[in-house]
């Protein structure tokens, strides 16, 4: 059976709406954390981003429940706009915004088709941990980023390393997955960990459980898409840090032997 792009988007929207219940009880905690100046970004992210006091508008693509986007305000950004396909996630983001009276706005929609009034308005396009695997057209995503950025605006990506797709999640060392999945296995895959477990948990009994579809983009594909969209890659750095407990049996010493995340910074041309 052929699955069309709009079918993937529809299924992912439903899946993430269900998974949003995972974060429901964390909203008040997040509000208190942000009010106290908390920043939900890892140390490598903050080091790569540097001083953000000059950033007027940051657009967070695939902003989820808004914690990372609102954290950017605590790092000096003047205004954030978040875009996500899940209204349930955005409702949590809006709840946090209202409690904090934060300069933030949330837009429901497909990341590959943001509203045209955002074109050329972003000093920073931020896409953080765990976002890119949910994009089904990487070239279109990069083209969207290029449209959103002002002249000299920057794209910031911090993502799980694509090598993570090939390692066993139950081994005590870096061992290849038993199912034979490889680094270059292109195409859509139905998620089998998170959010799949949460989607199943919060799907009403007797109704179909929607799949959450993801795409294992290689590092080369990401960099090439960004470059071909006309952006200038300024920095690409790999890190041992993993931003979620994907390999619980792996010791910190063994984990540090290979990369588990990467950061990319690219800039828009200074158009006359």
Short mmCIF file of N, CA and C in Angstrom, two decimals, residues 65-191:
data_model
loop_
_atom_site.label_atom_id
_atom_site.label_comp_id
_atom_site.label_asym_id
_atom_site.label_seq_id
_atom_site.Cartn_x
_atom_site.Cartn_y
_atom_site.Cartn_z
N UNK A 65 5.88 21.21 23.18
CA UNK A 65 5.10 21.88 24.22
C UNK A 65 5.74 23.19 24.68
N UNK A 66 6.72 23.68 23.92
CA UNK A 66 7.18 25.05 24.11
C UNK A 66 8.29 25.28 25.11
N UNK A 67 8.74 24.23 25.81
CA UNK A 67 9.73 24.44 26.86
C UNK A 67 11.05 24.97 26.30
N UNK A 68 11.52 24.41 25.20
CA UNK A 68 12.79 24.86 24.64
C UNK A 68 12.66 26.26 24.04
N UNK A 69 11.56 26.52 23.34
CA UNK A 69 11.37 27.85 22.76
C UNK A 69 11.32 28.92 23.84
N UNK A 70 10.60 28.66 24.92
CA UNK A 70 10.53 29.62 26.01
C UNK A 70 11.86 29.75 26.73
N UNK A 71 12.66 28.70 26.72
CA UNK A 71 14.01 28.78 27.28
C UNK A 71 14.87 29.78 26.52
N UNK A 72 14.64 29.91 25.21
CA UNK A 72 15.41 30.86 24.42
C UNK A 72 15.20 32.29 24.92
N UNK A 73 14.01 32.57 25.43
CA UNK A 73 13.76 33.90 25.99
C UNK A 73 14.66 34.15 27.19
N UNK A 74 14.87 33.12 27.99
CA UNK A 74 15.75 33.27 29.17
C UNK A 74 17.21 33.39 28.79
N UNK A 75 17.53 33.11 27.52
CA UNK A 75 18.90 33.30 27.03
C UNK A 75 19.07 34.62 26.29
N UNK A 76 18.02 35.45 26.27
CA UNK A 76 18.16 36.78 25.71
C UNK A 76 17.39 37.07 24.46
N UNK A 77 16.75 36.07 23.84
CA UNK A 77 15.94 36.30 22.65
C UNK A 77 14.74 37.18 23.00
N UNK A 78 14.39 38.11 22.11
CA UNK A 78 13.31 39.06 22.40
C UNK A 78 11.93 38.46 22.20
N UNK A 79 11.79 37.59 21.18
CA UNK A 79 10.47 37.06 20.83
C UNK A 79 10.66 35.67 20.23
N UNK A 80 9.75 34.75 20.57
CA UNK A 80 9.79 33.43 19.95
C UNK A 80 8.45 33.12 19.30
N UNK A 81 8.54 32.42 18.18
CA UNK A 81 7.36 31.88 17.51
C UNK A 81 7.59 30.39 17.33
N UNK A 82 6.64 29.58 17.77
CA UNK A 82 6.77 28.14 17.64
C UNK A 82 5.76 27.59 16.65
N UNK A 83 6.21 26.62 15.88
CA UNK A 83 5.35 25.97 14.88
C UNK A 83 5.36 24.48 15.15
N UNK A 84 4.16 23.88 15.23
CA UNK A 84 4.06 22.45 15.47
C UNK A 84 2.74 21.96 14.90
N UNK A 85 2.69 20.66 14.56
CA UNK A 85 1.46 20.12 13.98
C UNK A 85 0.47 19.65 15.02
N UNK A 86 0.88 19.57 16.30
CA UNK A 86 0.03 19.01 17.34
C UNK A 86 -0.66 20.11 18.15
N UNK A 87 -1.99 20.25 18.02
CA UNK A 87 -2.68 21.26 18.83
C UNK A 87 -2.61 20.96 20.32
N UNK A 88 -2.53 19.69 20.69
CA UNK A 88 -2.43 19.35 22.11
C UNK A 88 -1.11 19.84 22.69
N UNK A 89 -0.02 19.68 21.96
CA UNK A 89 1.27 20.20 22.40
C UNK A 89 1.22 21.73 22.50
N UNK A 90 0.64 22.36 21.50
CA UNK A 90 0.61 23.83 21.48
C UNK A 90 -0.27 24.39 22.58
N UNK A 91 -1.29 23.65 22.97
CA UNK A 91 -2.12 24.11 24.09
C UNK A 91 -1.30 24.19 25.36
N UNK A 92 -0.40 23.24 25.57
CA UNK A 92 0.48 23.30 26.73
C UNK A 92 1.45 24.48 26.63
N UNK A 93 1.97 24.71 25.42
CA UNK A 93 2.87 25.85 25.22
C UNK A 93 2.15 27.16 25.52
N UNK A 94 0.90 27.27 25.08
CA UNK A 94 0.13 28.49 25.33
C UNK A 94 -0.17 28.67 26.81
N UNK A 95 -0.43 27.59 27.51
CA UNK A 95 -0.68 27.67 28.94
C UNK A 95 0.55 28.23 29.66
N UNK A 96 1.73 27.78 29.26
CA UNK A 96 2.96 28.30 29.87
C UNK A 96 3.16 29.78 29.53
N UNK A 97 2.87 30.12 28.29
CA UNK A 97 3.05 31.50 27.85
C UNK A 97 2.15 32.45 28.62
N UNK A 98 0.90 32.07 28.80
CA UNK A 98 -0.04 32.93 29.53
C UNK A 98 0.39 33.10 30.98
N UNK A 99 0.85 32.01 31.59
CA UNK A 99 1.26 32.10 33.00
C UNK A 99 2.48 33.01 33.17
N UNK A 100 3.36 32.99 32.16
CA UNK A 100 4.61 33.76 32.25
C UNK A 100 4.50 35.14 31.62
N UNK A 101 3.37 35.40 30.91
CA UNK A 101 3.23 36.64 30.14
C UNK A 101 4.44 36.81 29.21
N UNK A 102 4.79 35.73 28.52
CA UNK A 102 5.99 35.69 27.69
C UNK A 102 5.70 36.20 26.28
N UNK A 103 6.69 36.82 25.64
CA UNK A 103 6.52 37.26 24.25
C UNK A 103 6.68 36.08 23.29
N UNK A 104 5.67 35.23 23.25
CA UNK A 104 5.71 34.02 22.44
C UNK A 104 4.38 33.83 21.74
N UNK A 105 4.45 33.24 20.55
CA UNK A 105 3.25 32.96 19.76
C UNK A 105 3.38 31.56 19.19
N UNK A 106 2.25 30.84 19.11
CA UNK A 106 2.27 29.45 18.70
C UNK A 106 1.36 29.25 17.49
N UNK A 107 1.87 28.53 16.50
CA UNK A 107 1.15 28.34 15.24
C UNK A 107 1.02 26.85 14.97
N UNK A 108 -0.21 26.41 14.74
CA UNK A 108 -0.44 25.01 14.38
C UNK A 108 -0.29 24.86 12.87
N UNK A 109 0.54 23.91 12.45
CA UNK A 109 0.69 23.69 11.02
C UNK A 109 1.83 22.76 10.70
N UNK A 110 1.90 22.39 9.43
CA UNK A 110 2.95 21.53 8.91
C UNK A 110 4.24 22.34 8.82
N UNK A 111 5.31 21.80 9.35
CA UNK A 111 6.59 22.49 9.34
C UNK A 111 7.06 22.77 7.92
N UNK A 112 6.57 22.01 6.95
CA UNK A 112 6.98 22.22 5.56
C UNK A 112 6.14 23.27 4.86
N UNK A 113 5.16 23.84 5.54
CA UNK A 113 4.31 24.86 4.92
C UNK A 113 3.91 25.92 5.95
N UNK A 114 4.90 26.66 6.48
CA UNK A 114 4.56 27.71 7.45
C UNK A 114 3.86 28.88 6.76
N UNK A 115 3.15 29.72 7.49
CA UNK A 115 2.49 30.87 6.87
C UNK A 115 3.50 31.82 6.24
N UNK A 116 3.13 32.39 5.11
CA UNK A 116 4.07 33.20 4.33
C UNK A 116 4.46 34.49 5.05
N UNK A 117 3.64 34.95 6.00
CA UNK A 117 3.99 36.20 6.69
C UNK A 117 5.22 36.05 7.57
N UNK A 118 5.66 34.80 7.81
CA UNK A 118 6.88 34.58 8.57
C UNK A 118 8.15 34.69 7.71
N UNK A 119 8.00 34.70 6.39
CA UNK A 119 9.17 34.70 5.51
C UNK A 119 10.05 35.92 5.78
N UNK A 120 11.35 35.66 5.92
CA UNK A 120 12.32 36.73 6.08
C UNK A 120 12.25 37.46 7.41
N UNK A 121 11.68 36.82 8.44
CA UNK A 121 11.51 37.53 9.72
C UNK A 121 12.36 36.97 10.85
N UNK A 122 13.05 35.86 10.63
CA UNK A 122 13.74 35.19 11.74
C UNK A 122 15.22 35.54 11.78
N UNK A 123 15.67 36.01 12.94
CA UNK A 123 17.11 36.13 13.17
C UNK A 123 17.72 34.76 13.47
N UNK A 124 16.88 33.88 14.02
CA UNK A 124 17.32 32.53 14.36
C UNK A 124 16.20 31.56 14.08
N UNK A 125 16.50 30.51 13.32
CA UNK A 125 15.60 29.36 13.21
C UNK A 125 16.22 28.25 14.04
N UNK A 126 15.49 27.84 15.05
CA UNK A 126 15.97 26.82 15.99
C UNK A 126 15.21 25.53 15.76
N UNK A 127 15.93 24.44 15.63
CA UNK A 127 15.30 23.14 15.62
C UNK A 127 16.15 22.22 16.49
N UNK A 128 15.51 21.72 17.53
CA UNK A 128 16.28 21.06 18.58
C UNK A 128 16.13 19.56 18.61
N UNK A 129 16.37 19.02 19.75
CA UNK A 129 16.56 17.59 19.96
C UNK A 129 15.35 16.77 19.50
N UNK A 130 15.61 15.87 18.58
CA UNK A 130 14.59 14.93 18.15
C UNK A 130 13.58 15.45 17.16
N UNK A 131 13.90 16.50 16.41
CA UNK A 131 12.95 17.09 15.47
C UNK A 131 13.07 16.53 14.05
N UNK A 132 14.27 16.49 13.51
CA UNK A 132 14.44 16.18 12.10
C UNK A 132 13.92 14.80 11.68
N UNK A 133 13.99 13.77 12.52
CA UNK A 133 13.46 12.48 12.06
C UNK A 133 11.97 12.50 11.70
N UNK A 134 11.25 13.53 12.14
CA UNK A 134 9.81 13.59 11.84
C UNK A 134 9.51 14.40 10.59
N UNK A 135 10.56 14.86 9.89
CA UNK A 135 10.40 15.60 8.64
C UNK A 135 10.49 14.61 7.48
N UNK A 136 9.47 14.58 6.63
CA UNK A 136 9.47 13.58 5.56
C UNK A 136 10.12 14.07 4.27
N UNK A 137 10.40 15.37 4.17
CA UNK A 137 11.07 15.93 2.98
C UNK A 137 12.14 16.90 3.45
N UNK A 138 13.37 16.43 3.49
CA UNK A 138 14.46 17.22 4.06
C UNK A 138 14.81 18.42 3.19
N UNK A 139 14.75 18.27 1.87
CA UNK A 139 15.05 19.39 0.98
C UNK A 139 14.02 20.51 1.13
N UNK A 140 12.76 20.14 1.25
CA UNK A 140 11.72 21.15 1.45
C UNK A 140 11.88 21.83 2.80
N UNK A 141 12.25 21.06 3.81
CA UNK A 141 12.50 21.64 5.14
C UNK A 141 13.61 22.69 5.05
N UNK A 142 14.70 22.38 4.37
CA UNK A 142 15.82 23.33 4.26
C UNK A 142 15.40 24.56 3.48
N UNK A 143 14.57 24.37 2.45
CA UNK A 143 14.08 25.52 1.69
C UNK A 143 13.21 26.41 2.56
N UNK A 144 12.40 25.82 3.41
CA UNK A 144 11.58 26.60 4.34
C UNK A 144 12.46 27.42 5.27
N UNK A 145 13.50 26.80 5.82
CA UNK A 145 14.42 27.52 6.70
C UNK A 145 15.01 28.73 5.99
N UNK A 146 15.46 28.53 4.75
CA UNK A 146 16.06 29.62 3.98
C UNK A 146 15.07 30.76 3.78
N UNK A 147 13.79 30.43 3.59
CA UNK A 147 12.78 31.47 3.41
C UNK A 147 12.50 32.23 4.71
N UNK A 148 12.57 31.53 5.82
CA UNK A 148 12.24 32.15 7.10
C UNK A 148 13.31 33.12 7.58
N UNK A 149 14.56 32.89 7.21
CA UNK A 149 15.66 33.67 7.77
C UNK A 149 15.78 35.06 7.15
N UNK A 150 16.10 36.02 8.00
CA UNK A 150 16.52 37.33 7.52
C UNK A 150 17.92 37.22 6.92
N UNK A 151 18.37 38.22 6.16
CA UNK A 151 19.77 38.25 5.77
C UNK A 151 20.68 38.16 6.99
N UNK A 152 21.66 37.29 6.93
CA UNK A 152 22.60 37.02 8.03
C UNK A 152 21.96 36.26 9.20
N UNK A 153 20.69 35.86 9.07
CA UNK A 153 20.08 35.04 10.10
C UNK A 153 20.71 33.66 10.14
N UNK A 154 20.54 32.97 11.27
CA UNK A 154 21.21 31.69 11.45
C UNK A 154 20.21 30.56 11.67
N UNK A 155 20.56 29.42 11.14
CA UNK A 155 19.89 28.15 11.44
C UNK A 155 20.70 27.43 12.51
N UNK A 156 20.02 26.90 13.51
CA UNK A 156 20.66 26.10 14.54
C UNK A 156 19.96 24.76 14.63
N UNK A 157 20.72 23.69 14.47
CA UNK A 157 20.20 22.33 14.61
C UNK A 157 21.00 21.63 15.69
N UNK A 158 20.32 20.99 16.62
CA UNK A 158 20.96 20.08 17.55
C UNK A 158 20.14 18.81 17.54
N UNK A 159 20.79 17.72 17.12
CA UNK A 159 20.02 16.52 16.81
C UNK A 159 20.76 15.26 17.25
N UNK A 160 19.99 14.18 17.43
CA UNK A 160 20.60 12.90 17.69
C UNK A 160 21.44 12.45 16.50
N UNK A 161 22.58 11.86 16.78
CA UNK A 161 23.46 11.43 15.69
C UNK A 161 22.80 10.28 14.92
N UNK A 162 22.86 10.31 13.59
CA UNK A 162 22.22 9.23 12.81
C UNK A 162 22.78 7.84 13.11
N UNK A 163 23.99 7.75 13.62
CA UNK A 163 24.52 6.45 14.00
C UNK A 163 23.69 5.79 15.10
N UNK A 164 22.95 6.59 15.86
CA UNK A 164 22.13 6.02 16.92
C UNK A 164 21.11 5.01 16.38
N UNK A 165 20.76 5.18 15.11
CA UNK A 165 19.77 4.28 14.52
C UNK A 165 20.29 2.84 14.42
N UNK A 166 21.60 2.64 14.38
CA UNK A 166 22.12 1.30 14.09
C UNK A 166 22.47 0.50 15.34
N UNK A 167 22.56 1.16 16.51
CA UNK A 167 23.03 0.45 17.70
C UNK A 167 21.89 -0.23 18.45
N UNK A 168 22.19 -1.38 19.00
CA UNK A 168 21.26 -2.07 19.87
C UNK A 168 20.98 -1.23 21.11
N UNK A 169 19.73 -1.14 21.50
CA UNK A 169 19.36 -0.35 22.67
C UNK A 169 19.40 -1.16 23.96
N UNK A 170 19.73 -2.43 23.87
CA UNK A 170 19.75 -3.29 25.07
C UNK A 170 21.12 -3.85 25.38
N UNK A 171 22.11 -3.54 24.55
CA UNK A 171 23.44 -4.11 24.74
C UNK A 171 24.26 -3.26 25.71
N UNK A 172 25.24 -3.90 26.35
CA UNK A 172 26.15 -3.20 27.26
C UNK A 172 27.34 -2.60 26.52
N UNK A 173 27.39 -2.74 25.20
CA UNK A 173 28.43 -2.13 24.37
C UNK A 173 27.81 -1.73 23.04
N UNK A 174 28.55 -0.97 22.25
CA UNK A 174 28.04 -0.58 20.94
C UNK A 174 28.00 -1.80 20.03
N UNK A 175 26.82 -2.37 19.88
CA UNK A 175 26.63 -3.51 19.00
C UNK A 175 25.53 -3.18 17.99
N UNK A 176 25.69 -3.68 16.77
CA UNK A 176 24.69 -3.43 15.75
C UNK A 176 23.36 -4.08 16.13
N UNK A 177 22.28 -3.45 15.72
CA UNK A 177 20.95 -3.99 15.98
C UNK A 177 20.80 -5.38 15.39
N UNK A 178 20.08 -6.22 16.08
CA UNK A 178 19.89 -7.59 15.61
C UNK A 178 18.96 -7.67 14.40
N UNK A 179 18.14 -6.62 14.19
CA UNK A 179 17.20 -6.67 13.06
C UNK A 179 17.82 -6.27 11.73
N UNK A 180 19.12 -5.95 11.74
CA UNK A 180 19.81 -5.65 10.48
C UNK A 180 19.65 -4.24 9.97
N UNK A 181 19.01 -3.39 10.73
CA UNK A 181 18.82 -2.02 10.28
C UNK A 181 20.16 -1.31 10.18
N UNK A 182 20.37 -0.59 9.06
CA UNK A 182 21.66 0.03 8.80
C UNK A 182 21.60 1.54 8.71
N UNK A 183 22.75 2.14 8.67
CA UNK A 183 22.87 3.59 8.63
C UNK A 183 22.22 4.18 7.38
N UNK A 184 22.26 3.45 6.28
CA UNK A 184 21.77 3.97 5.00
C UNK A 184 20.37 3.48 4.65
N UNK A 185 19.65 2.96 5.64
CA UNK A 185 18.28 2.50 5.39
C UNK A 185 17.36 3.71 5.28
N UNK A 186 17.05 4.08 4.05
CA UNK A 186 16.24 5.27 3.82
C UNK A 186 14.76 4.93 3.91
N UNK A 187 13.94 5.97 3.91
CA UNK A 187 12.50 5.77 3.90
C UNK A 187 11.90 5.84 5.28
N UNK A 188 10.57 5.77 5.31
CA UNK A 188 9.83 5.92 6.56
C UNK A 188 9.89 4.65 7.39
N UNK A 189 10.01 4.85 8.70
CA UNK A 189 9.97 3.75 9.66
C UNK A 189 8.93 4.09 10.72
N UNK A 190 8.12 3.13 11.11
CA UNK A 190 7.19 3.33 12.21
C UNK A 190 7.95 3.27 13.53
N UNK A 191 7.84 4.32 14.32
CA UNK A 191 8.54 4.39 15.59
C UNK A 191 8.12 3.23 16.50
#
